[in-house]
Amino acid sequence: MIWWTWRQFRTQAVVAAVVLAALATCLVVFGLHLRQEYDAAVAHCSGPTGCVAQLAQFRDSYRNPLYLLDALVVVAPALVGMFWGAPLVARELETGTHRLVWNQSVTRRRWLAVKLLLAGLAGMTVVGLSSIVLTWAASPYDAVAGDRFSALLFGARNLAPFGYALFTMVLGAVLGLLVRRTVPAMALTFVAVVTVQVLVPTVVRPHLVPPVVAAYPVTAETVRNLTFLGSEADIGGLRIPDAWVVSHSKLLGADGRQVDQGRYDRCLGGGFDGVADCLGGLDLHVEVTYQPGQRYWTFQWRESGLYLAASLLLAALGLWLVRRRVG
């Protein structure tokens, strides 16, 4: 049964191996170049704040190329689920070739279990190795950006993509088992994976570990790094170094109340640097809910475990369905 499954899957495996080798080669070359640029940026530091400007320029130069690479790795599990998982069972049910195997004393559950195991391991290998190489290549940038918790970076680094790949593969196979048609199963898999990839970072991930709630001072430098400064003391883009800001309040004064609107409006009257310096001198803070950077690996392990558990449940559902509902 294993050999039979391998013969059916070998073309996809060879194509995936070629693509993985090409991607890994490009990432290694890119990673070596990135390290050279990082060393050059550090070497040209001058004065007490020289490294800040140099490293900011380094970060800005490589943000977009790395976002594209991150997006490629994040999308890879969805492609695995669509093109490997969904047809895995649906194509055989659609063409009737599954009966050939069952007539040779192979039970339905064994047939499905072997398919899920081999295809799942293949998907995890391709996506996981891509993630590992990208994690290595992007490590100088990640150290400067300090943005490991962002949805895009978190989903493209370290352990999480292994769990994503296994989940999408099993999900696609089970949907194919239910729908029994390849193209509809692929479409449903795409919709389901996109939905999960949106809901988990926004709804599930913030609750994997209870967050820290604390008062965070708003200095002039904090204001300069904001992406939004509203007319009623609301702000956007608050960042804490190497932490994930889940939510925050409006600007608060030393008494814990929202900053006096008159004082706030007077600060908004100048140029950008003047606004930052003025607000920085008002002794402001925000009540912020965040996840400290040292919890990063806790989140990686827990989210990976969550996807592993979901994969096992889906596999169990598939083994039950193939025994009772497939003729």
mmCIF file of C-alpha atoms in Angstrom:
data_model
loop_
_atom_site.group_PDB
_atom_site.id
_atom_site.type_symbol
_atom_site.label_atom_id
_atom_site.label_comp_id
_atom_site.label_asym_id
_atom_site.label_seq_id
_atom_site.Cartn_x
_atom_site.Cartn_y
_atom_site.Cartn_z
ATOM 1 C CA MET A 1 0.000 0.000 0.000
ATOM 2 C CA ILE A 2 2.846 2.393 0.806
ATOM 3 C CA TRP A 3 4.544 1.619 -2.499
ATOM 4 C CA TRP A 4 1.270 2.079 -4.380
ATOM 5 C CA THR A 5 0.665 5.438 -2.749
ATOM 6 C CA TRP A 6 4.225 6.523 -3.479
ATOM 7 C CA ARG A 7 3.839 5.636 -7.173
ATOM 8 C CA GLN A 8 0.721 7.799 -7.329
ATOM 9 C CA PHE A 9 2.367 10.680 -5.499
ATOM 10 C CA ARG A 10 5.903 10.573 -6.889
ATOM 11 C CA THR A 11 5.375 13.113 -9.683
ATOM 12 C CA GLN A 12 4.139 15.751 -7.220
ATOM 13 C CA ALA A 13 6.969 14.848 -4.866
ATOM 14 C CA VAL A 14 9.651 15.260 -7.530
ATOM 15 C CA VAL A 15 8.224 18.599 -8.677
ATOM 16 C CA ALA A 16 8.050 19.785 -5.054
ATOM 17 C CA ALA A 17 11.650 18.688 -4.437
ATOM 18 C CA VAL A 18 12.865 20.654 -7.474
ATOM 19 C CA VAL A 19 10.932 23.762 -6.415
ATOM 20 C CA LEU A 20 12.180 23.425 -2.842
ATOM 21 C CA ALA A 21 15.790 23.083 -3.984
ATOM 22 C CA ALA A 22 15.502 26.182 -6.186
ATOM 23 C CA LEU A 23 13.829 28.184 -3.420
ATOM 24 C CA ALA A 24 16.383 27.094 -0.837
ATOM 25 C CA THR A 25 19.242 28.077 -3.136
ATOM 26 C CA CYS A 26 17.746 31.533 -3.696
ATOM 27 C CA LEU A 27 17.148 31.987 0.028
ATOM 28 C CA VAL A 28 20.708 30.986 0.928
ATOM 29 C CA VAL A 29 22.131 33.486 -1.580
ATOM 30 C CA PHE A 30 19.707 36.132 -0.310
ATOM 31 C CA GLY A 31 20.577 35.361 3.312
ATOM 32 C CA LEU A 32 24.311 35.702 2.695
ATOM 33 C CA HIS A 33 23.753 39.026 0.929
ATOM 34 C CA LEU A 34 21.520 40.201 3.773
ATOM 35 C CA ARG A 35 24.257 39.450 6.286
ATOM 36 C CA GLN A 36 26.795 41.403 4.269
ATOM 37 C CA GLU A 37 24.466 44.400 4.159
ATOM 38 C CA TYR A 38 23.787 44.142 7.876
ATOM 39 C CA ASP A 39 27.526 44.036 8.673
ATOM 40 C CA ALA A 40 28.079 47.044 6.411
ATOM 41 C CA ALA A 41 25.288 48.976 8.136
ATOM 42 C CA VAL A 42 26.747 48.285 11.582
ATOM 43 C CA ALA A 43 30.272 49.108 10.390
ATOM 44 C CA HIS A 44 29.168 52.598 9.290
ATOM 45 C CA CYS A 45 27.630 53.518 12.633
ATOM 46 C CA SER A 46 28.892 56.836 13.969
ATOM 47 C CA GLY A 47 28.085 58.758 17.112
ATOM 48 C CA PRO A 48 25.764 57.685 19.929
ATOM 49 C CA THR A 49 22.714 57.362 17.655
ATOM 50 C CA GLY A 50 24.397 56.473 14.374
ATOM 51 C CA CYS A 51 23.285 52.839 14.397
ATOM 52 C CA VAL A 52 19.639 53.823 14.711
ATOM 53 C CA ALA A 53 19.614 55.578 11.348
ATOM 54 C CA GLN A 54 21.745 52.950 9.611
ATOM 55 C CA LEU A 55 19.684 50.022 10.855
ATOM 56 C CA ALA A 56 16.426 51.817 10.044
ATOM 57 C CA GLN A 57 17.665 52.257 6.479
ATOM 58 C CA PHE A 58 18.662 48.589 6.360
ATOM 59 C CA ARG A 59 15.198 47.563 7.614
ATOM 60 C CA ASP A 60 13.392 49.776 5.105
ATOM 61 C CA SER A 61 15.496 48.506 2.206
ATOM 62 C CA TYR A 62 14.632 44.857 2.794
ATOM 63 C CA ARG A 63 11.096 45.099 4.184
ATOM 64 C CA ASN A 64 9.267 44.616 0.873
ATOM 65 C CA PRO A 65 11.434 41.766 -0.520
ATOM 66 C CA LEU A 66 11.057 39.876 2.741
ATOM 67 C CA TYR A 67 7.321 40.493 2.845
ATOM 68 C CA LEU A 68 7.074 38.832 -0.553
ATOM 69 C CA LEU A 69 9.085 35.834 0.655
ATOM 70 C CA ASP A 70 7.022 35.658 3.844
ATOM 71 C CA ALA A 71 3.813 35.741 1.824
ATOM 72 C CA LEU A 72 5.099 32.887 -0.340
ATOM 73 C CA VAL A 73 5.713 30.673 2.703
ATOM 74 C CA VAL A 74 2.392 31.660 4.303
ATOM 75 C CA VAL A 75 0.501 30.800 1.106
ATOM 76 C CA ALA A 76 2.362 27.495 0.629
ATOM 77 C CA PRO A 77 0.202 25.493 3.111
ATOM 78 C CA ALA A 78 -2.947 26.635 1.309
ATOM 79 C CA LEU A 79 -1.477 25.456 -2.007
ATOM 80 C CA VAL A 80 -0.534 22.141 -0.418
ATOM 81 C CA GLY A 81 -4.081 21.681 0.841
ATOM 82 C CA MET A 82 -5.618 22.626 -2.513
ATOM 83 C CA PHE A 83 -3.377 20.764 -4.932
ATOM 84 C CA TRP A 84 -2.212 17.825 -2.807
ATOM 85 C CA GLY A 85 -4.822 17.389 -0.094
ATOM 86 C CA ALA A 86 -8.116 17.954 -1.935
ATOM 87 C CA PRO A 87 -7.378 15.627 -4.915
ATOM 88 C CA LEU A 88 -5.783 12.977 -2.683
ATOM 89 C CA VAL A 89 -9.067 11.142 -2.071
ATOM 90 C CA ALA A 90 -11.547 13.051 -4.244
ATOM 91 C CA ARG A 91 -9.814 12.113 -7.513
ATOM 92 C CA GLU A 92 -9.839 8.408 -6.651
ATOM 93 C CA LEU A 93 -13.500 8.523 -5.619
ATOM 94 C CA GLU A 94 -14.355 10.522 -8.735
ATOM 95 C CA THR A 95 -12.699 8.046 -11.097
ATOM 96 C CA GLY A 96 -13.530 4.914 -9.097
ATOM 97 C CA THR A 97 -9.898 3.742 -8.817
ATOM 98 C CA HIS A 98 -10.266 3.322 -5.054
ATOM 99 C CA ARG A 99 -12.189 0.085 -5.656
ATOM 100 C CA LEU A 100 -9.125 -1.521 -7.240
ATOM 101 C CA VAL A 101 -7.208 -1.184 -3.989
ATOM 102 C CA TRP A 102 -10.099 -2.283 -1.791
ATOM 103 C CA ASN A 103 -10.556 -5.439 -3.873
ATOM 104 C CA GLN A 104 -6.993 -6.442 -3.022
ATOM 105 C CA SER A 105 -7.751 -6.961 0.680
ATOM 106 C CA VAL A 106 -6.681 -3.428 1.706
ATOM 107 C CA THR A 107 -9.172 -1.993 4.177
ATOM 108 C CA ARG A 108 -10.639 1.436 3.618
ATOM 109 C CA ARG A 109 -9.147 2.858 6.798
ATOM 110 C CA ARG A 110 -5.676 1.576 5.999
ATOM 111 C CA TRP A 111 -5.975 2.982 2.479
ATOM 112 C CA LEU A 112 -6.869 6.433 3.802
ATOM 113 C CA ALA A 113 -4.421 6.340 6.720
ATOM 114 C CA VAL A 114 -1.439 5.592 4.480
ATOM 115 C CA LYS A 115 -2.442 8.336 2.050
ATOM 116 C CA LEU A 116 -2.830 10.903 4.826
ATOM 117 C CA LEU A 117 0.452 9.879 6.452
ATOM 118 C CA LEU A 118 2.628 10.048 3.343
ATOM 119 C CA ALA A 119 1.030 13.170 1.897
ATOM 120 C CA GLY A 120 1.039 14.892 5.295
ATOM 121 C CA LEU A 121 4.740 14.173 5.825
ATOM 122 C CA ALA A 122 5.511 15.400 2.305
ATOM 123 C CA GLY A 123 3.586 18.623 2.854
ATOM 124 C CA MET A 124 5.226 19.248 6.215
ATOM 125 C CA THR A 125 8.668 18.598 4.722
ATOM 126 C CA VAL A 126 8.254 21.016 1.808
ATOM 127 C CA VAL A 127 6.647 23.846 3.786
ATOM 128 C CA GLY A 128 8.696 23.274 6.940
ATOM 129 C CA LEU A 129 12.063 23.256 5.181
ATOM 130 C CA SER A 130 11.099 26.406 3.287
ATOM 131 C CA SER A 131 10.289 28.046 6.601
ATOM 132 C CA ILE A 132 13.543 26.920 8.221
ATOM 133 C CA VAL A 133 15.676 28.301 5.393
ATOM 134 C CA LEU A 134 13.702 31.554 5.331
ATOM 135 C CA THR A 135 14.023 31.883 9.115
ATOM 136 C CA TRP A 136 17.793 31.581 8.788
ATOM 137 C CA ALA A 137 18.011 33.927 5.803
ATOM 138 C CA ALA A 138 15.863 36.650 7.405
ATOM 139 C CA SER A 139 17.370 36.487 10.907
ATOM 140 C CA PRO A 140 19.428 39.739 10.579
ATOM 141 C CA TYR A 141 16.334 41.614 9.418
ATOM 142 C CA ASP A 142 14.146 40.066 12.139
ATOM 143 C CA ALA A 143 16.625 41.124 14.805
ATOM 144 C CA VAL A 144 16.407 44.733 13.607
ATOM 145 C CA ALA A 145 12.661 44.850 12.889
ATOM 146 C CA GLY A 146 11.635 43.289 16.215
ATOM 147 C CA ASP A 147 8.272 42.332 14.717
ATOM 148 C CA ARG A 148 8.178 38.552 15.172
ATOM 149 C CA PHE A 149 4.553 38.525 16.344
ATOM 150 C CA SER A 150 3.078 40.113 13.227
ATOM 151 C CA ALA A 151 0.669 37.795 11.418
ATOM 152 C CA LEU A 152 2.837 37.516 8.315
ATOM 153 C CA LEU A 153 6.176 36.911 10.039
ATOM 154 C CA PHE A 154 4.796 34.586 12.714
ATOM 155 C CA GLY A 155 3.162 32.370 10.118
ATOM 156 C CA ALA A 156 6.329 32.117 7.998
ATOM 157 C CA ARG A 157 8.914 31.339 10.662
ATOM 158 C CA ASN A 158 10.120 28.413 12.771
ATOM 159 C CA LEU A 159 7.579 25.751 13.846
ATOM 160 C CA ALA A 160 4.193 27.163 12.897
ATOM 161 C CA PRO A 161 4.342 26.370 9.133
ATOM 162 C CA PHE A 162 4.829 22.656 9.920
ATOM 163 C CA GLY A 163 1.488 22.628 11.708
ATOM 164 C CA TYR A 164 -0.191 24.691 8.999
ATOM 165 C CA ALA A 165 0.948 22.293 6.253
ATOM 166 C CA LEU A 166 -0.273 19.185 8.049
ATOM 167 C CA PHE A 167 -3.621 20.783 8.852
ATOM 168 C CA THR A 168 -4.307 22.003 5.317
ATOM 169 C CA MET A 169 -3.335 18.645 3.845
ATOM 170 C CA VAL A 170 -5.689 16.676 6.105
ATOM 171 C CA LEU A 171 -8.420 19.298 5.741
ATOM 172 C CA GLY A 172 -8.245 19.094 1.946
ATOM 173 C CA ALA A 173 -8.335 15.302 2.001
ATOM 174 C CA VAL A 174 -11.369 15.183 4.313
ATOM 175 C CA LEU A 175 -13.227 17.769 2.242
ATOM 176 C CA GLY A 176 -12.457 15.692 -0.827
ATOM 177 C CA LEU A 177 -13.824 12.657 0.952
ATOM 178 C CA LEU A 178 -17.039 14.530 1.708
ATOM 179 C CA VAL A 179 -17.503 16.241 -1.675
ATOM 180 C CA ARG A 180 -16.167 13.364 -3.841
ATOM 181 C CA ARG A 181 -15.319 15.817 -6.648
ATOM 182 C CA THR A 182 -11.841 17.237 -7.144
ATOM 183 C CA VAL A 183 -12.476 20.797 -8.307
ATOM 184 C CA PRO A 184 -15.207 21.612 -5.746
ATOM 185 C CA ALA A 185 -13.012 20.102 -3.023
ATOM 186 C CA MET A 186 -10.116 22.339 -4.075
ATOM 187 C CA ALA A 187 -12.348 25.424 -3.994
ATOM 188 C CA LEU A 188 -13.746 24.537 -0.569
ATOM 189 C CA THR A 189 -10.246 23.888 0.758
ATOM 190 C CA PHE A 190 -9.069 27.300 -0.415
ATOM 191 C CA VAL A 191 -12.008 29.062 1.246
ATOM 192 C CA ALA A 192 -11.609 27.075 4.471
ATOM 193 C CA VAL A 193 -7.846 27.661 4.708
ATOM 194 C CA VAL A 194 -8.163 31.400 4.058
ATOM 195 C CA THR A 195 -10.862 31.617 6.723
ATOM 196 C CA VAL A 196 -8.693 29.797 9.250
ATOM 197 C CA GLN A 197 -5.636 31.908 8.416
ATOM 198 C CA VAL A 198 -7.667 35.048 9.118
ATOM 199 C CA LEU A 199 -9.453 33.860 12.260
ATOM 200 C CA VAL A 200 -6.554 32.208 14.088
ATOM 201 C CA PRO A 201 -4.225 35.269 14.255
ATOM 202 C CA THR A 202 -7.059 37.673 15.072
ATOM 203 C CA VAL A 203 -9.390 35.602 17.275
ATOM 204 C CA VAL A 204 -7.559 32.547 18.619
ATOM 205 C CA ARG A 205 -3.895 33.519 18.944
ATOM 206 C CA PRO A 206 -4.415 36.467 21.339
ATOM 207 C CA HIS A 207 -5.997 34.054 23.845
ATOM 208 C CA LEU A 208 -3.408 31.260 23.725
ATOM 209 C CA VAL A 209 -1.620 32.952 26.643
ATOM 210 C CA PRO A 210 -3.170 35.539 29.008
ATOM 211 C CA PRO A 211 -1.703 38.936 28.019
ATOM 212 C CA VAL A 212 0.086 41.455 30.204
ATOM 213 C CA VAL A 213 -1.762 44.691 31.004
ATOM 214 C CA ALA A 214 0.413 47.643 31.969
ATOM 215 C CA ALA A 215 0.884 51.398 31.676
ATOM 216 C CA TYR A 216 3.293 52.304 28.884
ATOM 217 C CA PRO A 217 4.866 55.801 28.802
ATOM 218 C CA VAL A 218 4.385 57.851 25.649
ATOM 219 C CA THR A 219 7.618 59.673 24.888
ATOM 220 C CA ALA A 220 8.464 61.904 21.942
ATOM 221 C CA GLU A 221 10.140 58.916 20.259
ATOM 222 C CA THR A 222 7.001 56.834 20.790
ATOM 223 C CA VAL A 223 4.907 59.506 19.074
ATOM 224 C CA ARG A 224 7.325 59.670 16.125
ATOM 225 C CA ASN A 225 6.871 55.927 15.545
ATOM 226 C CA LEU A 226 3.074 56.021 15.536
ATOM 227 C CA THR A 227 1.161 55.489 12.305
ATOM 228 C CA PHE A 228 -1.927 57.448 13.381
ATOM 229 C CA LEU A 229 -2.585 60.382 15.701
ATOM 230 C CA GLY A 230 -6.268 61.296 15.928
ATOM 231 C CA SER A 231 -7.989 64.492 16.947
ATOM 232 C CA GLU A 232 -9.415 62.945 20.116
ATOM 233 C CA ALA A 233 -6.264 61.470 21.637
ATOM 234 C CA ASP A 234 -6.617 58.143 19.840
ATOM 235 C CA ILE A 235 -3.472 56.653 18.325
ATOM 236 C CA GLY A 236 -2.492 53.849 15.991
ATOM 237 C CA GLY A 237 0.593 51.775 15.375
ATOM 238 C CA LEU A 238 1.883 51.731 18.948
ATOM 239 C CA ARG A 239 4.892 49.439 19.122
ATOM 240 C CA ILE A 240 6.751 47.959 22.061
ATOM 241 C CA PRO A 241 10.182 46.530 21.142
ATOM 242 C CA ASP A 242 10.034 42.758 20.571
ATOM 243 C CA ALA A 243 6.462 42.507 21.841
ATOM 244 C CA TRP A 244 3.004 42.043 20.421
ATOM 245 C CA VAL A 245 0.630 44.907 21.234
ATOM 246 C CA VAL A 246 -2.850 43.401 21.354
ATOM 247 C CA SER A 247 -4.770 46.576 22.257
ATOM 248 C CA HIS A 248 -4.293 49.935 23.942
ATOM 249 C CA SER A 249 -6.232 52.885 25.293
ATOM 250 C CA LYS A 250 -6.286 56.479 24.133
ATOM 251 C CA LEU A 251 -3.637 58.863 25.434
ATOM 252 C CA LEU A 252 -3.953 59.235 29.207
ATOM 253 C CA GLY A 253 -2.563 61.837 31.566
ATOM 254 C CA ALA A 254 -0.732 61.262 34.834
ATOM 255 C CA ASP A 255 -4.094 61.043 36.665
ATOM 256 C CA GLY A 256 -5.197 58.110 34.503
ATOM 257 C CA ARG A 257 -7.836 60.107 32.642
ATOM 258 C CA GLN A 258 -7.850 60.946 28.968
ATOM 259 C CA VAL A 259 -5.454 63.797 28.261
ATOM 260 C CA ASP A 260 -6.993 67.263 28.509
ATOM 261 C CA GLN A 261 -8.327 68.070 25.047
ATOM 262 C CA GLY A 262 -7.141 71.689 25.166
ATOM 263 C CA ARG A 263 -3.528 70.742 25.963
ATOM 264 C CA TYR A 264 -3.656 68.014 23.356
ATOM 265 C CA ASP A 265 -4.989 70.362 20.655
ATOM 266 C CA ARG A 266 -2.280 72.938 21.402
ATOM 267 C CA CYS A 267 0.378 70.294 20.771
ATOM 268 C CA LEU A 268 -1.143 69.406 17.396
ATOM 269 C CA GLY A 269 -0.629 72.919 16.068
ATOM 270 C CA GLY A 270 3.072 72.569 15.173
ATOM 271 C CA GLY A 271 5.137 70.495 12.764
ATOM 272 C CA PHE A 272 5.621 66.752 13.169
ATOM 273 C CA ASP A 273 8.730 66.951 15.351
ATOM 274 C CA GLY A 274 7.177 69.749 17.362
ATOM 275 C CA VAL A 275 4.035 67.677 17.965
ATOM 276 C CA ALA A 276 6.142 64.724 19.118
ATOM 277 C CA ASP A 277 8.225 66.862 21.487
ATOM 278 C CA CYS A 278 5.143 68.638 22.850
ATOM 279 C CA LEU A 279 3.213 65.433 23.544
ATOM 280 C CA GLY A 280 6.326 63.807 24.971
ATOM 281 C CA GLY A 281 6.496 66.583 27.551
ATOM 282 C CA LEU A 282 2.929 66.058 28.830
ATOM 283 C CA ASP A 283 3.768 62.964 30.924
ATOM 284 C CA LEU A 284 1.340 60.807 28.938
ATOM 285 C CA HIS A 285 0.862 57.059 28.943
ATOM 286 C CA VAL A 286 -1.477 54.412 27.553
ATOM 287 C CA GLU A 287 -2.970 51.327 29.141
ATOM 288 C CA VAL A 288 -1.657 48.612 26.875
ATOM 289 C CA THR A 289 -2.439 44.907 26.595
ATOM 290 C CA TYR A 290 0.522 43.058 25.101
ATOM 291 C CA GLN A 291 2.484 39.826 24.859
ATOM 292 C CA PRO A 292 6.177 40.073 25.856
ATOM 293 C CA GLY A 293 8.805 38.893 23.416
ATOM 294 C CA GLN A 294 9.976 36.043 25.665
ATOM 295 C CA ARG A 295 6.625 34.336 25.049
ATOM 296 C CA TYR A 296 7.282 33.972 21.326
ATOM 297 C CA TRP A 297 8.257 30.296 21.499
ATOM 298 C CA THR A 298 5.341 29.557 23.806
ATOM 299 C CA PHE A 299 3.026 30.861 21.101
ATOM 300 C CA GLN A 300 4.878 28.914 18.404
ATOM 301 C CA TRP A 301 4.552 25.639 20.320
ATOM 302 C CA ARG A 302 0.943 26.178 21.358
ATOM 303 C CA GLU A 303 -0.275 27.211 17.937
ATOM 304 C CA SER A 304 1.578 24.317 16.319
ATOM 305 C CA GLY A 305 0.022 21.982 18.881
ATOM 306 C CA LEU A 306 -3.400 23.449 18.143
ATOM 307 C CA TYR A 307 -3.026 22.686 14.433
ATOM 308 C CA LEU A 308 -1.675 19.215 15.200
ATOM 309 C CA ALA A 309 -4.698 18.475 17.389
ATOM 310 C CA ALA A 310 -7.060 19.781 14.698
ATOM 311 C CA SER A 311 -5.275 17.595 12.114
ATOM 312 C CA LEU A 312 -5.666 14.489 14.266
ATOM 313 C CA LEU A 313 -9.357 15.202 14.811
ATOM 314 C CA LEU A 314 -9.901 15.707 11.088
ATOM 315 C CA ALA A 315 -7.996 12.500 10.329
ATOM 316 C CA ALA A 316 -10.165 10.607 12.817
ATOM 317 C CA LEU A 317 -13.263 12.058 11.159
ATOM 318 C CA GLY A 318 -11.976 10.975 7.769
ATOM 319 C CA LEU A 319 -11.283 7.431 8.960
ATOM 320 C CA TRP A 320 -14.817 7.242 10.342
ATOM 321 C CA LEU A 321 -16.367 8.633 7.159
ATOM 322 C CA VAL A 322 -14.445 6.381 4.796
ATOM 323 C CA ARG A 323 -15.677 3.339 6.680
ATOM 324 C CA ARG A 324 -19.344 4.370 6.799
ATOM 325 C CA ARG A 325 -20.132 6.666 3.895
ATOM 326 C CA VAL A 326 -17.971 5.721 0.942
ATOM 327 C CA GLY A 327 -19.251 3.042 -1.400
#
